Coordinates of C-alpha atoms and ligand atoms in Angstrom, one line a residue:
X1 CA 107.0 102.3 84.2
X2 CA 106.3 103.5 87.7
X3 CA 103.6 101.7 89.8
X4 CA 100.2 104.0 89.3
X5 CA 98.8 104.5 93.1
X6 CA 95.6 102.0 94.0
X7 CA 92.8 103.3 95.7
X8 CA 89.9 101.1 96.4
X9 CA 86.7 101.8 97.8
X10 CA 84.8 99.6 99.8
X11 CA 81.5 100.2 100.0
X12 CA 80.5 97.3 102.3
X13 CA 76.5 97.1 102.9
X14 CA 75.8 100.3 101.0
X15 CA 73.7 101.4 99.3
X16 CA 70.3 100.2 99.9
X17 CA 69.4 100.4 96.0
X18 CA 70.9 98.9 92.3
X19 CA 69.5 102.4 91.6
X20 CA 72.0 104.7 93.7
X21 CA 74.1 102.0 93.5
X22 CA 74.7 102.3 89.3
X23 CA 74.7 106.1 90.2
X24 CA 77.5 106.4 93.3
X25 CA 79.4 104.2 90.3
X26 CA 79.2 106.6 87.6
X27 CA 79.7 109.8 89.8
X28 CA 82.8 108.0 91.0
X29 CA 84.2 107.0 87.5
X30 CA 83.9 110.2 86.1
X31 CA 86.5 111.4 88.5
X32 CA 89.0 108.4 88.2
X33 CA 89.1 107.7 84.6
X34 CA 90.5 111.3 84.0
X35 CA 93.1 110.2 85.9
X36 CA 96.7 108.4 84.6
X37 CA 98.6 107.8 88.1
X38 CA 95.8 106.8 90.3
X39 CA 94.3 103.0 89.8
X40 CA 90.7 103.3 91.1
X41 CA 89.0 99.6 92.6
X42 CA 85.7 99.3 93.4
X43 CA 84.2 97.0 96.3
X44 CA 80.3 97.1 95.5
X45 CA 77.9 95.0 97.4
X46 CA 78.5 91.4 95.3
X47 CA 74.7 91.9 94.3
X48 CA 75.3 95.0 91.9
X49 CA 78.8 93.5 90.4
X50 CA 77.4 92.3 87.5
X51 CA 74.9 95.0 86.8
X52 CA 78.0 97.4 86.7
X53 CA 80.1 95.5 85.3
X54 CA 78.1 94.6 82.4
X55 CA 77.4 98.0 80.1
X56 CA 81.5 97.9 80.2
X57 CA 81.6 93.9 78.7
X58 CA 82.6 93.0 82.2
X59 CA 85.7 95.1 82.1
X60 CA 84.9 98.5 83.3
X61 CA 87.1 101.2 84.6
X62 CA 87.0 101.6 86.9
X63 CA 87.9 97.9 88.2
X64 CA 85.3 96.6 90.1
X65 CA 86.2 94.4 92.8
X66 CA 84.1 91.9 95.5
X67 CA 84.5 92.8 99.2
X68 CA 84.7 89.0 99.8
X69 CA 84.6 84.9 98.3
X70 CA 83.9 81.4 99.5
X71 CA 87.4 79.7 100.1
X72 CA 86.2 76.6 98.7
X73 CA 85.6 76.4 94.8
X74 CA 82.2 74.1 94.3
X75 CA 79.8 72.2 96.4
X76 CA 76.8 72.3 98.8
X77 CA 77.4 75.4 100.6
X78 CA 74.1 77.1 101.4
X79 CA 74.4 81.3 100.9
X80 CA 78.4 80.8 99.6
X81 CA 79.6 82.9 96.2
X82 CA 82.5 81.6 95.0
X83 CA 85.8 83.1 93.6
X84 CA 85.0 82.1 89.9
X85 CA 81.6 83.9 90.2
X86 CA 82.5 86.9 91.7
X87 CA 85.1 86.3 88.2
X88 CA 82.7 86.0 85.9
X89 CA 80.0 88.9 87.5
X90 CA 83.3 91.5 86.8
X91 CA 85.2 91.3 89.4
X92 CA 89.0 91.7 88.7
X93 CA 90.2 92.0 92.4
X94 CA 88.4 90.4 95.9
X95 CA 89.3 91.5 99.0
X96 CA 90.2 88.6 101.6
X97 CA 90.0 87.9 105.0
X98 CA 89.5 92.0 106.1
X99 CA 88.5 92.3 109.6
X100 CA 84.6 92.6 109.8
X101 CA 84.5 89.0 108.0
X102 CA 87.2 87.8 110.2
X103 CA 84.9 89.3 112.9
X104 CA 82.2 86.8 111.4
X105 CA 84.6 83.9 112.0
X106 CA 86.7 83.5 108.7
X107 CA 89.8 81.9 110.1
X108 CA 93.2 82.6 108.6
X109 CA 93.5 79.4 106.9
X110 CA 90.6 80.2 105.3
X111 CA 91.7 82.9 104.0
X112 CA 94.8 81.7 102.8
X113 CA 92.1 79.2 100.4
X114 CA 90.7 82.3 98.8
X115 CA 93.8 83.5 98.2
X116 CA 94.4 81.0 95.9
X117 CA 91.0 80.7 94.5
X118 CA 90.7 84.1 93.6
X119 CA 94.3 83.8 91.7
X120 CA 92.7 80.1 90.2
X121 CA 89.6 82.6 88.9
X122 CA 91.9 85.0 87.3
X123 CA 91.4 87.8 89.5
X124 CA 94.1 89.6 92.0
X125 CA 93.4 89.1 96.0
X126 CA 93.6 92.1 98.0
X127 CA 94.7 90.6 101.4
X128 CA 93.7 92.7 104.7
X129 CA 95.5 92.1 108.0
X130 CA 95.7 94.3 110.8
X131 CA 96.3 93.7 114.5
X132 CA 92.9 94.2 117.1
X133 CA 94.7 96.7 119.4
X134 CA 98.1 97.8 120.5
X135 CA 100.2 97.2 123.2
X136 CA 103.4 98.7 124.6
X137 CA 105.3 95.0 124.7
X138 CA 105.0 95.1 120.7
X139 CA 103.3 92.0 121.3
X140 CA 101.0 93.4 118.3
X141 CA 103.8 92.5 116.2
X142 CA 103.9 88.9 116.5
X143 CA 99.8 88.8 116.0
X144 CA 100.4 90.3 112.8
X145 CA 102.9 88.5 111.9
X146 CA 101.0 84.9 112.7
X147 CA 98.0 86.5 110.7
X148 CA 99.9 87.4 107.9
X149 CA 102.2 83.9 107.2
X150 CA 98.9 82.0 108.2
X151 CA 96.9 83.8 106.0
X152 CA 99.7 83.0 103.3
X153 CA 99.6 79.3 104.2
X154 CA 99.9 77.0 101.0
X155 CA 99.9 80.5 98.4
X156 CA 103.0 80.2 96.2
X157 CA 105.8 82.7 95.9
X158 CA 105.0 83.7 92.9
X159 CA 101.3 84.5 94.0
X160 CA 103.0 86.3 96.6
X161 CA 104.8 88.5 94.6
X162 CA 101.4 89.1 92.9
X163 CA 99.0 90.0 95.4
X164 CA 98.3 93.4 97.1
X165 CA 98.4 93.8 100.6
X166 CA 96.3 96.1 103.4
X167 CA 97.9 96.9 106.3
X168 CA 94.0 98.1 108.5
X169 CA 94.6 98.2 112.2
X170 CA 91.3 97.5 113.5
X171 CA 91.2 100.5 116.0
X172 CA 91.6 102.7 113.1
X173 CA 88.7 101.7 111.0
X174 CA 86.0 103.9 111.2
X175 CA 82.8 101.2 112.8
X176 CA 85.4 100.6 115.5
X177 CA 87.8 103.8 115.7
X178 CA 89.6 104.3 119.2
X179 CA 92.0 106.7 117.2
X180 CA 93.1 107.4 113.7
X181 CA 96.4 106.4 112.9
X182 CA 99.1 108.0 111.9
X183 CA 101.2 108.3 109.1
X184 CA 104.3 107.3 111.2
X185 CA 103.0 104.5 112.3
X186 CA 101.5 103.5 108.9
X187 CA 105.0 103.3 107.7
X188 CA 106.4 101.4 110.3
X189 CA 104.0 98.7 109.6
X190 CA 104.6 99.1 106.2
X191 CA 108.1 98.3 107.2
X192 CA 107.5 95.4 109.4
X193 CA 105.2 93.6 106.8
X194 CA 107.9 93.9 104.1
X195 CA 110.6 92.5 106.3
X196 CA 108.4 89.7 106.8
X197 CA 107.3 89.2 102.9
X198 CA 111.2 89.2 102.9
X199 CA 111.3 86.1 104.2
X200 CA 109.1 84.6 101.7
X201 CA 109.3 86.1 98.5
X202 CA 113.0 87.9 98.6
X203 CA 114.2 91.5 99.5
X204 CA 113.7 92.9 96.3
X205 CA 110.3 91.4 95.9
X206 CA 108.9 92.5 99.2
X207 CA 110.3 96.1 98.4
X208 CA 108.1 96.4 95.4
X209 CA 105.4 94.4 96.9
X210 CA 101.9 96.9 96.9
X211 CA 100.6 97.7 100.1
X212 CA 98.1 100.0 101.4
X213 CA 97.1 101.6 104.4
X214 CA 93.2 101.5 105.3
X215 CA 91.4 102.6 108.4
X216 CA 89.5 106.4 108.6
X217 CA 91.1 107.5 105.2
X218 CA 89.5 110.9 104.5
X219 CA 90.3 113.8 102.1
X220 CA 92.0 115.5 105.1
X221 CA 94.4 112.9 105.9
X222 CA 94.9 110.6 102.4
X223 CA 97.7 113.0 101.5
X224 CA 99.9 112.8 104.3
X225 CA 99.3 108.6 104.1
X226 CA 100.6 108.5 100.4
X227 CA 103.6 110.9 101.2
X228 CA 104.9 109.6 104.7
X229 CA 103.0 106.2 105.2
X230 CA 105.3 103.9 103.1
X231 CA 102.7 102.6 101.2
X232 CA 101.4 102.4 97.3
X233 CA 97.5 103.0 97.9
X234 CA 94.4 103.7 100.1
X235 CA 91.8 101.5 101.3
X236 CA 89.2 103.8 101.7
X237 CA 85.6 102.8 103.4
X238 CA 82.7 105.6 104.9
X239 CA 84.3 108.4 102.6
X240 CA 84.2 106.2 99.6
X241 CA 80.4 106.1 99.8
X242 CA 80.3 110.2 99.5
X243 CA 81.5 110.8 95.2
X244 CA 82.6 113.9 95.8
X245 CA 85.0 113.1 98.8
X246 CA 86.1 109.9 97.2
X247 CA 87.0 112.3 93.8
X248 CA 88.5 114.5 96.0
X249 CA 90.8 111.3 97.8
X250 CA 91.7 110.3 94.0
X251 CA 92.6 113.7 92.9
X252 CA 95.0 114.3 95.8
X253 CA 96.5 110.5 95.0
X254 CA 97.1 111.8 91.7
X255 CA 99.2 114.6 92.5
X256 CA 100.9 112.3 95.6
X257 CA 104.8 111.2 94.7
X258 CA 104.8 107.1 93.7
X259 CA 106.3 105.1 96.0
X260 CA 108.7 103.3 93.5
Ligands
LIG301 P1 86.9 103.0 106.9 O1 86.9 101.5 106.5 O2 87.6 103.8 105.9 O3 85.4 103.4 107.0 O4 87.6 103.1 108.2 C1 88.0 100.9 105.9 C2 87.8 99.4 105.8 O5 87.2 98.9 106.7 O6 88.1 98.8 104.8

């Protein structure tokens, strides 16, 4: 069976309330569970997971994932949520190490800890890397390439093979944007990163392995991403918090070709 598309939103800090919280959800799920090609994720503040999550006996659809964990799995760690909680509040998917908790000094060896301790709490890491700016030397290559085997450090093959990938250039996200990018380049990327899973986890492997392009995903450009951009899914931030763009964004994902 073909791979459906992903599209995950991530909400961040938003919103303010449990109240428009529960509804952004429900606006949001009407749209995606009419659909049969399009897996919908969604990143709410870790505060409202279990709320959501818990009319739907912790497995809703759509899936709910946390925008974040502790790498380490127990202990004294003031203000830390780890993997297994964000588990057991609903989540089925985390995102790890994107680049506004990087920006808050997560190091890439930490990240490659939650990695494996959201796989230890049963749920699927979605790993973000995504070089800070380009340059004409291509010297952007090699930082992505550090990020992504150091972020990797220590995670099985297997795990590997498992995991979903987000290829966000940092000057494309909407806080920071310099310039959207394009599909082209999207692809190349998507390129270069399964070349370098290659290595890892095999060629056929890294072909099927699920990444997705994230950074100023709207209705207007999602299409041309899923078509031309070599990759399985969206990350989708700001347009996610707006139901009716986001339904619009999973509509158009439906009718995109799949990748494999
Ligand atoms: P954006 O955010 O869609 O607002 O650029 C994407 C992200 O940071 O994950």
């Amino acid at each position: 069976m073909a791979q459906k598309k992903i599209v995950v939103a991530n909400w961040k800090m938003a919103p303010d309330t449990l109240k428009e919280a529960k509804a952004l959800y429900l606006a949001e799920r009407k749209t995606a569970t009419g659909l049969r090609r399009v897996q919908t994720i969604i990143c709410p503040p870790v505060i409202y997971l279990h709320s959501l999550s818990t009319p739907y006996a912790l497995r809703p659809t759509p899936a709910l994932g946390a925008q974040s964990c502790f790498h380490l799995k127990s202990g004294a760690h003031t203000g830390a949520l780890s993997a297994e909680m964000m588990a057991r509040a609903g989540a089925r998917y985390v995102l790890v190490g994107h680049s506004e908790r990087r920006a808050e000094g997560e190091s890439s060896v930490q990240v490659a800890m939650q990695v494996n301790a959201v796989f230890d709490a049963g749920a699927t890491p979605i790993l973000c890397v995504g070089e800070r700016e380009r340059d004409e030397h291509g010297f952007f290559l090699k930082y992505l390439e550090d990020q992504l085997i150091e972020s990797l450090h220590g995670v099985s093959k297997k795990r590997i093979g498992m995991l979903i990938i987000a290829y966000e250039p940092l000057w494309a996200i909407s806080s920071e944007q310099l310039r959207p990018a394009t599909p082209k380049e999207s692809e190349q990327m998507a390129l270069y990163l399964r070349k370098l899973l290659a290595s890892k986890i095999g060629l056929k492997a890294a072909r099927e392995a699920l990444i997705l392009y994230g950074g100023s995903v709207d209705v207007k450009n999602c299409e041309a991403f899923l078509r031309e951009g070599g990759v399985g899914g969206l990350l989708v931030g700001r347009a996610s918090l707006d139901a009716k763009q986001f339904g619009e964004i999973l509509k158009i994902a439906e009718r995109a070709p799949q990748l494999h």
